[in-house]
Coordinates of C-alpha atoms in Angstrom, one line a residue:
Chain A
M1 CA 49.7 15.9 17.6
E2 CA 48.5 16.6 14.0
L3 CA 49.8 18.8 12.1
V4 CA 46.8 21.2 10.7
A5 CA 48.0 23.0 7.6
P6 CA 46.3 25.7 5.1
A7 CA 45.8 25.9 1.2
G8 CA 44.4 29.2 -1.1
N9 CA 44.7 26.3 -4.2
L10 CA 45.9 23.2 -5.1
P11 CA 50.0 24.0 -5.7
A12 CA 49.7 25.0 -1.8
L13 CA 47.9 21.4 -1.1
D14 CA 50.5 19.2 -3.0
A15 CA 53.3 21.3 -1.1
A16 CA 51.4 21.2 2.1
L17 CA 51.0 17.1 1.5
E18 CA 54.3 16.7 -0.2
A19 CA 56.0 18.0 3.4
G20 CA 54.1 16.1 5.3
A21 CA 50.3 18.0 6.9
D22 CA 48.0 15.5 8.5
S23 CA 45.1 18.3 7.7
I24 CA 44.5 20.6 5.2
Y25 CA 42.4 23.5 5.3
V26 CA 40.5 25.1 2.2
G27 CA 37.5 27.7 1.8
F28 CA 35.2 28.3 -0.9
R29 CA 36.0 30.7 -3.4
D30 CA 33.5 32.9 -2.2
Q31 CA 32.8 35.4 1.2
T32 CA 32.3 32.5 3.5
N33 CA 36.0 31.9 4.7
A34 CA 38.1 34.4 6.4
R35 CA 40.6 34.5 3.6
A36 CA 37.9 36.2 1.2
F37 CA 41.1 36.8 -1.1
P38 CA 40.5 37.3 -5.2
G39 CA 42.3 35.0 -6.6
L40 CA 42.5 32.5 -3.9
N41 CA 40.6 29.7 -2.5
F42 CA 39.0 26.5 -4.6
S43 CA 36.4 26.2 -7.0
D44 CA 34.0 22.9 -6.6
A45 CA 35.7 20.8 -9.0
E46 CA 39.4 21.9 -7.4
L47 CA 37.6 20.9 -3.9
I48 CA 36.9 17.1 -5.1
E49 CA 40.0 16.7 -7.0
G50 CA 42.2 18.5 -3.2
I51 CA 40.1 15.7 -1.0
R52 CA 40.9 13.1 -3.9
R53 CA 44.3 13.7 -2.9
A54 CA 44.6 14.4 0.2
H55 CA 42.9 10.8 0.9
K56 CA 44.8 9.0 -1.6
R57 CA 48.0 9.3 0.8
G58 CA 45.5 8.9 3.7
R59 CA 45.4 12.7 4.9
R60 CA 42.0 15.0 5.8
V61 CA 40.4 18.1 4.5
L62 CA 38.9 20.2 6.6
I63 CA 36.7 22.9 5.3
A64 CA 36.5 26.9 6.7
L65 CA 33.4 28.2 6.0
N66 CA 33.9 30.0 9.3
T67 CA 33.0 34.4 8.4
Y68 CA 29.0 34.5 10.0
A69 CA 25.7 34.6 7.9
E70 CA 23.9 37.9 7.5
S71 CA 20.1 36.9 7.9
A72 CA 19.7 38.1 3.4
R73 CA 22.7 36.2 2.6
F74 CA 21.8 32.7 5.3
A75 CA 21.3 30.6 2.5
D76 CA 24.9 30.9 1.0
W77 CA 25.9 30.0 3.5
C78 CA 23.9 26.6 4.0
K79 CA 24.6 25.5 0.8
A80 CA 27.9 26.3 1.3
V81 CA 28.4 23.5 3.8
D82 CA 26.4 21.3 2.2
R83 CA 28.6 21.3 -0.9
A84 CA 31.2 21.0 2.0
A85 CA 29.6 17.9 2.8
D86 CA 28.6 17.0 -0.9
A87 CA 32.4 17.9 -2.0
G88 CA 33.5 14.4 0.9
A89 CA 34.9 16.8 3.1
D90 CA 36.5 15.4 6.7
A91 CA 35.3 18.4 8.9
L92 CA 33.9 21.6 9.2
I93 CA 35.5 24.6 10.7
L94 CA 33.0 27.1 11.6
A95 CA 32.4 30.5 13.9
D96 CA 28.3 31.3 12.9
M97 CA 25.8 30.1 15.4
G98 CA 23.3 29.5 12.7
V99 CA 25.5 27.8 10.5
L100 CA 27.0 25.1 13.3
D101 CA 22.9 24.1 13.8
Y102 CA 22.3 24.2 10.2
A103 CA 25.3 21.3 9.4
C104 CA 24.0 19.7 12.6
R105 CA 21.3 19.2 12.0
N106 CA 21.6 18.6 8.4
H107 CA 25.0 16.3 8.5
P108 CA 25.1 15.1 12.2
N109 CA 27.6 13.0 10.7
L110 CA 29.7 15.2 9.5
P111 CA 32.5 16.5 12.2
R112 CA 32.3 20.6 13.3
H113 CA 35.2 22.5 13.8
L114 CA 34.7 25.3 16.3
S115 CA 36.7 28.1 13.9
V116 CA 39.1 30.4 16.1
Q117 CA 36.5 32.9 15.1
G118 CA 34.5 31.2 17.6
S119 CA 36.0 33.7 20.3
A120 CA 35.1 30.5 22.7
T121 CA 38.0 30.9 25.2
T122 CA 37.1 29.2 28.2
A123 CA 36.5 25.7 29.0
G124 CA 32.6 26.9 30.3
A125 CA 32.2 28.1 26.3
L126 CA 33.7 25.3 24.8
K127 CA 30.9 23.8 26.6
Y128 CA 28.7 25.6 25.4
M129 CA 29.6 24.7 21.7
H130 CA 29.8 21.0 22.5
E131 CA 26.7 20.9 24.2
R132 CA 24.6 23.2 21.5
F133 CA 26.6 22.0 18.7
G134 CA 28.8 18.9 19.1
I135 CA 31.8 20.3 18.4
S136 CA 34.1 17.4 18.2
R137 CA 37.0 20.7 18.1
A138 CA 37.9 23.8 18.9
V139 CA 40.7 26.2 17.9
L140 CA 41.4 28.7 20.5
P141 CA 41.9 32.1 19.6
R142 CA 45.6 33.9 20.0
V143 CA 45.2 35.4 23.4
L144 CA 45.5 33.3 25.8
S145 CA 49.2 32.2 27.4
I146 CA 50.4 29.1 27.9
Q147 CA 49.1 28.6 31.0
Q148 CA 45.8 29.4 30.2
V149 CA 45.9 27.2 27.5
E150 CA 46.8 24.5 29.7
Q151 CA 43.4 25.5 31.9
V152 CA 41.5 25.1 29.4
C153 CA 42.8 21.7 28.3
A154 CA 42.6 20.0 31.3
T155 CA 39.2 21.6 32.1
S156 CA 37.9 21.3 28.5
Q157 CA 36.1 17.9 27.1
V158 CA 37.0 19.0 23.8
P159 CA 39.9 18.6 22.2
L160 CA 42.4 21.8 21.7
E161 CA 43.7 23.5 17.9
T162 CA 45.6 25.8 18.9
F163 CA 47.6 27.9 16.7
A164 CA 50.9 27.3 15.8
F165 CA 52.9 29.8 13.2
G166 CA 51.7 32.1 10.9
S167 CA 50.7 35.6 11.4
L168 CA 49.3 36.9 14.8
C169 CA 46.4 38.5 14.9
I170 CA 46.9 40.4 18.9
M171 CA 42.7 41.2 19.1
V172 CA 40.0 38.0 19.9
E173 CA 39.4 36.9 16.8
G174 CA 35.6 37.2 15.8
R175 CA 35.5 40.3 17.3
C176 CA 37.7 42.7 15.7
Q177 CA 35.9 45.4 13.7
L178 CA 39.1 47.6 12.8
S179 CA 39.5 47.2 9.8
S180 CA 35.7 47.3 9.2
F181 CA 36.1 50.6 10.9
V182 CA 38.4 52.2 8.5
T183 CA 37.4 50.1 5.6
G184 CA 33.4 48.8 6.0
A185 CA 35.8 45.0 5.2
S186 CA 35.2 43.1 7.9
P187 CA 36.5 39.7 9.1
N188 CA 33.2 38.2 9.9
R189 CA 31.1 39.5 7.5
H190 CA 33.1 39.3 4.5
G191 CA 35.8 36.9 5.3
V192 CA 39.0 39.9 4.6
C193 CA 41.5 42.7 6.8
S194 CA 42.1 45.2 5.6
P195 CA 41.7 43.8 1.9
A196 CA 44.5 44.9 -1.0
K197 CA 41.6 47.2 -3.1
F198 CA 41.9 50.1 0.1
V199 CA 45.6 50.2 0.3
R200 CA 47.1 52.5 -1.5
W201 CA 51.4 53.0 -0.8
E202 CA 53.2 56.4 -1.3
E203 CA 57.5 57.5 -3.0
L204 CA 58.2 60.0 -0.9
P205 CA 60.3 63.2 -2.0
D206 CA 63.0 61.3 0.4
G207 CA 62.9 57.7 -0.4
G208 CA 60.3 56.8 1.8
R209 CA 57.4 56.0 1.4
S210 CA 54.2 56.2 3.2
V211 CA 50.6 53.8 3.3
R212 CA 47.2 54.1 3.6
L213 CA 44.2 52.6 4.5
N214 CA 41.0 54.2 2.9
G215 CA 42.9 57.5 3.0
V216 CA 44.3 56.4 6.8
L217 CA 47.8 56.6 7.3
I218 CA 48.7 53.9 8.9
D219 CA 52.0 54.2 8.6
R220 CA 55.7 55.5 7.0
F221 CA 58.8 54.0 6.4
E222 CA 62.3 55.5 5.2
A223 CA 63.9 55.0 2.4
N224 CA 65.3 51.6 3.3
E225 CA 63.1 50.3 6.0
P226 CA 61.3 47.1 5.3
A227 CA 58.0 48.3 4.8
A228 CA 54.7 45.9 6.4
Y229 CA 51.3 45.1 5.4
P230 CA 49.3 48.0 6.2
T231 CA 46.7 46.6 8.8
V232 CA 45.6 48.5 11.5
C233 CA 47.3 46.4 14.2
K234 CA 50.7 47.0 13.5
G235 CA 51.1 50.1 11.8
R236 CA 52.4 52.8 13.7
F237 CA 50.7 55.6 15.4
R238 CA 51.5 59.1 18.0
V239 CA 50.1 58.2 21.4
G240 CA 50.9 61.5 23.4
E241 CA 54.7 62.1 22.5
E242 CA 55.7 58.3 21.2
V243 CA 55.1 57.7 17.5
F244 CA 55.1 53.8 17.7
H245 CA 53.5 50.2 17.1
A246 CA 50.7 50.6 19.4
L247 CA 49.3 47.9 19.1
E248 CA 51.8 45.1 17.3
E249 CA 54.8 45.0 15.4
P250 CA 55.1 43.6 12.4
T251 CA 55.3 39.9 13.2
S252 CA 54.2 36.4 12.9
L253 CA 53.1 33.9 15.8
N254 CA 55.9 31.0 16.9
T255 CA 55.3 28.4 19.0
L256 CA 57.9 26.4 18.4
E257 CA 60.0 26.2 21.9
L258 CA 56.4 25.0 23.3
L259 CA 55.9 22.0 21.0
P260 CA 56.3 19.3 24.5
R261 CA 54.4 21.5 26.9
L262 CA 52.1 21.6 24.0
Q263 CA 51.9 17.4 24.1
S264 CA 52.0 17.1 27.3
A265 CA 49.2 19.7 28.0
G266 CA 46.7 17.5 26.2
V267 CA 46.3 19.7 22.3
A268 CA 45.3 17.2 20.1
A269 CA 46.6 19.9 16.6
L270 CA 48.8 21.9 15.1
K271 CA 47.4 25.1 13.1
I272 CA 49.4 26.7 10.4
E273 CA 48.2 29.7 9.2
G274 CA 48.4 31.5 6.5
R275 CA 46.1 30.1 3.5
Q276 CA 46.4 33.5 1.3
R277 CA 50.6 32.0 0.8
G278 CA 51.8 30.5 -1.5
A279 CA 53.1 26.7 -2.2
A280 CA 57.4 27.3 -1.0
Y281 CA 56.0 29.0 1.8
M282 CA 53.6 25.7 2.6
G283 CA 56.5 23.3 1.6
A284 CA 59.5 25.0 4.2
V285 CA 57.0 25.7 6.9
V286 CA 55.0 22.2 7.0
R287 CA 57.9 20.7 7.0
T288 CA 60.0 22.5 9.8
W289 CA 57.0 21.4 12.0
R290 CA 56.6 18.0 11.1
S291 CA 60.3 17.6 11.7
A292 CA 59.7 19.2 14.6
I293 CA 56.6 16.5 15.8
D294 CA 58.3 13.5 14.4
R295 CA 61.8 14.6 16.7
L296 CA 59.0 15.0 19.4
R297 CA 57.8 11.5 19.2
T298 CA 60.3 9.3 18.5
D299 CA 63.1 11.2 20.9
P300 CA 61.3 12.9 23.2
E301 CA 64.4 13.0 26.4
H302 CA 66.3 14.4 23.9
W303 CA 64.2 17.2 22.1
A304 CA 65.4 20.5 21.6
V305 CA 64.7 23.6 19.2
Q306 CA 67.2 23.6 16.6
A307 CA 68.7 27.0 15.4
S308 CA 68.1 25.1 11.2
W309 CA 64.1 24.8 12.8
Q310 CA 63.8 28.6 13.9
T311 CA 65.8 30.7 11.1
E312 CA 64.1 28.6 8.2
L313 CA 60.9 29.6 10.0
A314 CA 61.9 33.4 10.7
R315 CA 62.4 33.2 6.8
H316 CA 59.0 33.0 5.9
A317 CA 57.4 35.1 8.5
E318 CA 56.1 38.8 8.3
G319 CA 59.5 40.8 9.3
H320 CA 61.4 37.6 9.4
Q321 CA 60.3 38.4 12.8
T322 CA 59.0 36.1 15.4
T323 CA 57.2 35.7 18.5
L324 CA 55.9 33.9 21.0
G325 CA 53.2 36.2 21.3
P326 CA 50.1 35.7 24.4
Y327 CA 51.4 32.7 24.6
H328 CA 54.0 34.5 27.2
R329 CA 53.6 36.6 29.5
S330 CA 55.9 39.1 28.9
W331 CA 53.8 39.9 25.4
H332 CA 51.0 41.0 27.1
Chain B
M1 CA 6.9 44.9 9.4
D2 CA 6.4 47.4 10.2
S3 CA 3.1 47.0 11.4
I4 CA 4.2 43.5 12.6
S5 CA 6.9 45.3 15.1
A6 CA 4.0 47.7 16.4
T7 CA 2.0 45.1 17.5
R8 CA 4.8 42.7 19.0
Y9 CA 5.8 45.6 21.1
A10 CA 2.7 47.5 22.3
E11 CA 3.3 46.8 25.3
S12 CA 6.8 47.2 25.4
N13 CA 7.9 49.8 27.0
V14 CA 9.9 52.9 25.8
R15 CA 13.2 53.6 27.2
L16 CA 16.2 54.9 28.0
S17 CA 19.6 53.1 29.3
L18 CA 22.8 53.7 30.1
G19 CA 25.4 51.0 29.2
P20 CA 28.1 49.7 31.2
M21 CA 31.0 52.2 31.6
P22 CA 34.1 50.7 29.8
Y23 CA 36.6 53.3 31.7
F24 CA 38.4 53.0 35.1
W25 CA 37.4 55.3 36.7
P26 CA 38.6 55.9 40.6
R27 CA 35.8 54.8 43.7
A28 CA 34.8 58.0 44.8
Q29 CA 34.1 59.0 41.1
T30 CA 32.4 55.8 40.0
L31 CA 30.1 56.2 42.9
A32 CA 29.4 59.6 42.9
F33 CA 28.6 59.2 38.7
Y34 CA 25.7 55.8 39.2
E35 CA 24.6 58.2 42.6
A36 CA 24.2 60.9 40.3
A37 CA 22.0 58.3 38.3
C38 CA 19.4 58.3 40.5
E39 CA 17.9 61.6 39.7
W40 CA 19.3 61.6 35.5
P41 CA 15.6 60.7 32.7
V42 CA 17.2 56.8 32.5
E43 CA 15.1 53.1 33.0
V44 CA 17.7 50.9 32.8
V45 CA 21.1 51.1 34.5
Y46 CA 23.5 48.4 32.8
L47 CA 26.4 48.2 35.8
G48 CA 30.0 45.9 36.2
E49 CA 33.1 45.6 34.8
T50 CA 32.9 44.2 30.8
V51 CA 36.8 45.3 30.3
C52 CA 39.2 44.3 32.9
S53 CA 38.8 41.7 35.5
K54 CA 42.3 43.4 37.1
R55 CA 40.3 46.8 38.1
R56 CA 38.9 46.6 40.8
E57 CA 38.1 49.5 42.6
L58 CA 34.6 48.7 42.6
R59 CA 34.1 44.9 43.6
L60 CA 31.0 42.6 43.3
R61 CA 29.7 43.6 47.0
D62 CA 30.1 47.6 45.4
W63 CA 28.5 47.0 42.4
L64 CA 25.2 45.9 44.5
S65 CA 24.9 48.2 46.4
L66 CA 25.0 50.6 44.2
A67 CA 22.0 47.7 42.7
M68 CA 20.6 48.0 45.5
L69 CA 20.6 52.0 46.0
L70 CA 19.5 52.2 41.3
Q71 CA 16.8 50.0 42.2
S72 CA 15.5 52.2 45.0
V73 CA 14.8 54.3 42.7
G74 CA 13.0 52.6 39.8
K75 CA 15.8 51.6 37.7
E76 CA 16.0 48.8 36.6
V77 CA 19.5 47.1 36.8
V78 CA 21.5 44.7 34.7
L79 CA 24.8 43.2 35.7
S80 CA 27.3 43.4 32.8
S81 CA 29.7 40.3 32.3
L82 CA 33.4 40.9 31.1
T83 CA 33.8 40.5 26.9
L84 CA 37.2 38.4 27.0
I85 CA 37.3 35.4 29.1
E86 CA 40.7 34.2 29.8
A87 CA 41.7 33.3 33.6
E88 CA 39.6 30.8 35.1
S89 CA 39.5 32.4 38.6
E90 CA 37.5 35.3 36.0
S91 CA 35.2 32.7 35.1
G92 CA 34.9 31.6 38.7
A93 CA 34.2 35.7 39.0
L94 CA 31.4 35.5 36.3
K95 CA 29.7 32.4 38.0
R96 CA 29.5 34.8 41.3
L97 CA 28.0 37.2 39.3
I98 CA 24.9 35.9 38.0
S99 CA 24.1 33.9 41.0
A100 CA 24.1 37.7 43.0
A101 CA 22.4 39.3 40.0
P102 CA 19.1 40.7 41.2
G103 CA 17.6 41.3 37.9
L104 CA 18.9 40.2 34.8
V105 CA 22.5 39.4 33.4
E106 CA 24.2 40.8 30.1
A107 CA 26.4 38.3 28.7
N108 CA 29.0 39.6 26.7
D109 CA 30.3 36.0 26.4
L110 CA 29.2 32.6 25.5
T111 CA 30.8 31.4 28.5
A112 CA 27.9 34.1 30.2
V113 CA 25.2 32.5 27.6
S114 CA 26.3 29.0 29.1
L115 CA 26.4 29.6 32.5
C116 CA 23.2 31.7 32.3
R117 CA 21.6 28.5 30.3
Q118 CA 22.5 25.7 33.4
T119 CA 21.0 28.0 35.0
G120 CA 17.0 29.1 33.8
K121 CA 19.0 32.8 34.4
N122 CA 17.4 34.9 31.2
F123 CA 20.0 37.9 30.2
V124 CA 20.4 40.1 28.0
G125 CA 22.6 38.8 24.6
G126 CA 25.4 42.3 25.1
P127 CA 26.7 43.6 21.8
G128 CA 30.3 40.7 22.3
L129 CA 28.4 38.5 21.4
N130 CA 28.5 37.7 17.5
V131 CA 24.6 37.4 16.3
Y132 CA 24.5 38.1 12.4
N133 CA 21.4 35.8 11.4
A134 CA 17.6 35.1 13.0
E135 CA 19.4 31.6 13.6
T136 CA 21.3 32.9 16.0
M137 CA 18.7 34.5 17.7
A138 CA 16.5 32.3 18.0
L139 CA 18.7 29.9 19.2
L140 CA 20.3 32.7 22.2
V141 CA 16.0 33.2 22.8
A142 CA 16.1 29.3 23.6
D143 CA 19.2 29.5 26.1
G144 CA 17.1 32.5 27.8
M145 CA 18.3 35.8 25.9
V146 CA 15.2 38.5 26.4
R147 CA 17.1 41.5 25.1
W148 CA 19.4 41.8 22.7
V149 CA 22.0 44.5 22.1
P150 CA 23.8 44.7 18.4
G151 CA 27.4 44.5 17.9
V152 CA 28.7 47.2 16.7
E153 CA 29.1 46.6 13.1
Q154 CA 24.7 45.7 12.8
G155 CA 23.4 48.2 10.3
H156 CA 19.9 49.0 9.2
V157 CA 19.8 46.8 6.6
Q158 CA 21.8 44.2 8.4
L159 CA 19.1 44.8 11.3
T160 CA 16.3 45.3 9.1
H161 CA 16.5 41.7 6.8
L162 CA 17.4 40.1 10.2
L163 CA 13.9 41.3 12.5
A164 CA 11.8 40.2 8.7
T165 CA 13.4 36.5 8.9
A166 CA 12.9 35.9 12.4
D167 CA 8.9 37.4 12.0
Q168 CA 8.4 35.3 8.8
S169 CA 9.7 32.8 11.2
G170 CA 8.2 32.8 14.0
I171 CA 10.2 33.2 16.3
V172 CA 9.8 35.0 19.1
L173 CA 11.9 38.2 18.8
P174 CA 14.1 39.8 22.4
E175 CA 13.3 43.4 23.0
L176 CA 15.4 45.0 21.3
E177 CA 17.8 48.0 23.0
M178 CA 20.2 49.7 20.5
P179 CA 23.4 51.9 21.5
V180 CA 22.5 55.4 20.3
W181 CA 25.7 57.4 21.9
G182 CA 29.8 56.9 22.5
R183 CA 32.9 55.5 21.5
P184 CA 32.7 52.1 19.0
G185 CA 34.5 49.2 21.3
L186 CA 36.0 48.2 18.6
A187 CA 38.3 44.7 19.4
W188 CA 40.1 43.3 22.5
S189 CA 43.1 41.6 23.2
A190 CA 45.1 39.7 26.1
R191 CA 47.3 42.9 25.4
C192 CA 47.6 46.5 28.0
F193 CA 47.5 48.8 25.3
T194 CA 47.5 51.2 28.0
A195 CA 50.0 49.7 29.3
R196 CA 52.3 49.5 26.2
A197 CA 51.9 52.7 25.8
L198 CA 52.4 53.7 29.0
D199 CA 55.7 50.8 28.7
L200 CA 54.6 48.8 31.1
A201 CA 54.6 44.9 32.0
K202 CA 50.6 44.1 31.8
D203 CA 51.6 42.3 35.7
D204 CA 52.9 45.4 36.8
C205 CA 50.5 48.2 34.7
G206 CA 49.4 49.9 38.2
F207 CA 46.4 50.1 36.8
R208 CA 47.1 52.8 35.1
C209 CA 44.3 53.1 33.1
I210 CA 42.4 55.0 35.5
E211 CA 45.0 58.0 34.7
F212 CA 42.6 58.2 31.1
P213 CA 38.6 58.9 31.9
D214 CA 37.8 58.6 28.3
G215 CA 40.5 56.6 27.2
L216 CA 44.3 57.6 25.6
P217 CA 43.9 59.2 22.4
L218 CA 45.4 58.0 19.6
Q219 CA 46.2 59.6 15.9
T220 CA 48.2 58.5 12.9
R221 CA 51.3 60.0 12.3
E222 CA 49.9 63.3 10.7
G223 CA 48.2 63.9 14.1
E224 CA 44.2 62.8 12.3
P225 CA 43.0 61.6 15.5
L226 CA 41.9 57.5 14.9
L227 CA 41.2 55.4 17.9
R228 CA 40.8 55.5 21.7
L229 CA 42.9 52.9 24.1
N230 CA 41.1 51.7 26.9
G231 CA 43.1 49.0 28.6
V232 CA 42.7 45.2 26.3
Q233 CA 40.4 47.3 24.6
V234 CA 39.7 49.4 21.4
L235 CA 37.3 52.4 21.0
G236 CA 36.6 54.2 18.0
E237 CA 37.9 58.0 18.5
T238 CA 34.9 59.5 17.4
T239 CA 31.1 59.2 19.9
V240 CA 28.4 58.0 18.0
D241 CA 25.9 59.5 17.9
L242 CA 22.1 58.4 15.8
G243 CA 19.8 61.4 16.9
P244 CA 19.2 61.8 14.1
E245 CA 17.9 57.7 13.7
L246 CA 16.4 57.5 16.5
P247 CA 12.3 57.4 14.4
E248 CA 14.9 54.2 12.5
L249 CA 15.1 52.9 15.3
R250 CA 10.9 53.0 16.5
E251 CA 10.1 52.2 13.2
L252 CA 12.8 48.4 13.4
G253 CA 11.1 48.2 16.8
V254 CA 13.8 49.4 18.5
R255 CA 13.2 49.6 23.1
I256 CA 15.6 50.8 24.8
A257 CA 18.0 53.7 23.5
R258 CA 21.7 52.8 25.2
I259 CA 23.7 55.5 25.9
T260 CA 27.3 55.1 26.4
P261 CA 28.8 56.0 30.0
Q262 CA 31.2 59.1 29.1
A263 CA 33.2 61.2 32.0
H264 CA 31.5 64.5 30.9
N265 CA 27.9 66.0 30.6
M266 CA 26.4 63.0 30.9
H267 CA 23.3 64.4 32.2
E268 CA 22.8 66.4 29.2
V269 CA 22.9 63.4 27.1
L270 CA 21.0 61.8 28.2
T271 CA 18.6 64.8 28.4
R272 CA 18.9 65.5 25.2
F273 CA 17.5 61.7 24.3
A274 CA 15.2 61.1 26.5
K275 CA 13.3 64.4 25.2
V276 CA 12.3 63.2 22.4
W277 CA 12.9 59.5 22.9
R278 CA 9.7 58.2 23.5
D279 CA 7.9 60.4 21.4
G280 CA 10.1 58.6 18.2
L281 CA 11.6 61.9 17.5
A282 CA 14.6 62.9 15.8
T283 CA 17.5 64.7 17.4
P284 CA 20.0 66.9 15.4
R285 CA 23.6 65.1 16.1
V286 CA 25.8 66.5 18.0
G287 CA 28.2 63.5 17.6
A288 CA 29.3 61.5 14.5
E289 CA 28.0 59.8 12.2
N290 CA 27.6 56.1 12.5
G291 CA 29.0 54.8 9.4
Y292 CA 28.4 51.4 10.1
W293 CA 24.4 52.0 10.1
R294 CA 24.5 52.8 6.0
E295 CA 26.6 49.9 5.4
G296 CA 29.6 51.6 5.4
P297 CA 33.0 52.4 7.7
G298 CA 32.4 52.1 11.2
N299 CA 34.4 55.8 10.9
V300 CA 32.3 58.4 9.2
Q301 CA 35.1 60.6 8.4
L302 CA 36.2 58.7 5.6
P303 CA 35.5 57.9 2.5
S304 CA 32.5 55.0 1.8
R305 CA 33.7 51.8 0.1

């Protein structure tokens, strides 16, 4: 199984390569990718340098152009496809059908992966994307149980990539408007979810803190309570008489214990989330997964989750908590 | 472009539609709702379950007999498909729905697009498809999309650009249908939020969303109403009302105005729109402004960015 790691800058890319990632995915410094954060991502020159470093080690660089292009800006997305091809990318990660079509026609030999933002959750949807745009891989949205992942793997002609570790989107990717409902900025169009410029922390008289997103109270924390980043899906709200994490707790996805099942299902690649995270996160998380995958390859009979792996991953998880999320039926 | 659209749509009917039912109601209530719809001033009715495949108060054969009833009084009937498809059994159900559909199918997912394309069935591109540009629209038109309902994020500026680009490129435009009344569907998940709120496992949910005919209200910790939980779907709290913008929609080329079902006052809502829509007139706002229409946050109680 290929280990695919993100990088938001050259130091993170170096860390991921050093730690043993097979492929690195990156984005341009604009809204063409789903992590359009200030100070993050690659200039064209950095991209060329990053690709050089990866290729020198025999690794690959995938470029995420996985937001949706509005008509007025469609040409910018096409240009980004051309820039990625010119820089020598090994594959593109795309979501928008118009952009997929452009890439397919103009750079037929550059492999196209369907992004998780493309919301393809069935063999039928994958078949369509394959017939229409010749995708050679698809990233599955984080909504399927492990049984459903196995089923799609068995019936789909497209090799699949699943999320292994990182921040957990609990809604079908590409179809969540919670951020744009509150802020006007959306993952689909702007490559951001709950951007920091809309976040306002307030110190409360009792020593606690509250946090608002564009004026909407997302949560309130006690003095000693760890505070989470205010995405709408991980806030605490009132439903009936109860105040609780009505959608999801601040927690990270961690599928390490499913590794053997993902491998036998035929999953082609495992993806680490976290382009916005630094080199330290990348090094530690990638190294842990590298060990787990290598152990599975060399000694599958005796493979078991090591406590040290889980401890290391939990250190880098949101709220230091991890979950199997939708892979595990009881989460639903 | 106004004149171009006007010419292109000169032959088209300006109509009102009743969109698919997002909520889960008891069988008798659903049947009564659509029996009443026979008398309502609406020309197109969308039937079927778009949110959760576990909801089975009505089976496919029930939807089909409602379709026959509505067709017998002259309504156009479209069968809508599930928005999030996870299990193979759901793909199978979708296949049966598409082959049984007496008219168009509303495709809310690429699985449905794929099946329609394969079987040569024309379809309505539902708001669940991500269509943000004319190029994507053209691909779907080639697949058989004859009508398009833009997703919730689409506003006046985006649609104007998209349609102008399509015009310039000679793309055959599908008939345009725009939601003008109802709570916006904002997100879908594997998780059932109603079951979670009631502390139930999804596999043992007891179909309790049936107790919330307009969804389960969610407020912030300071009591501001924000969202509605509707099984695996999350809706915005406010009922969006594009009444004052109806003339703009007509100018843009929208020919079908979509009203989303709700538990109460449906006839009044439809009558209000029916009075003005065909004449291209506005009607004062009763519900909430649609923030997305003006490039802002969907929720307009909030300051725009």
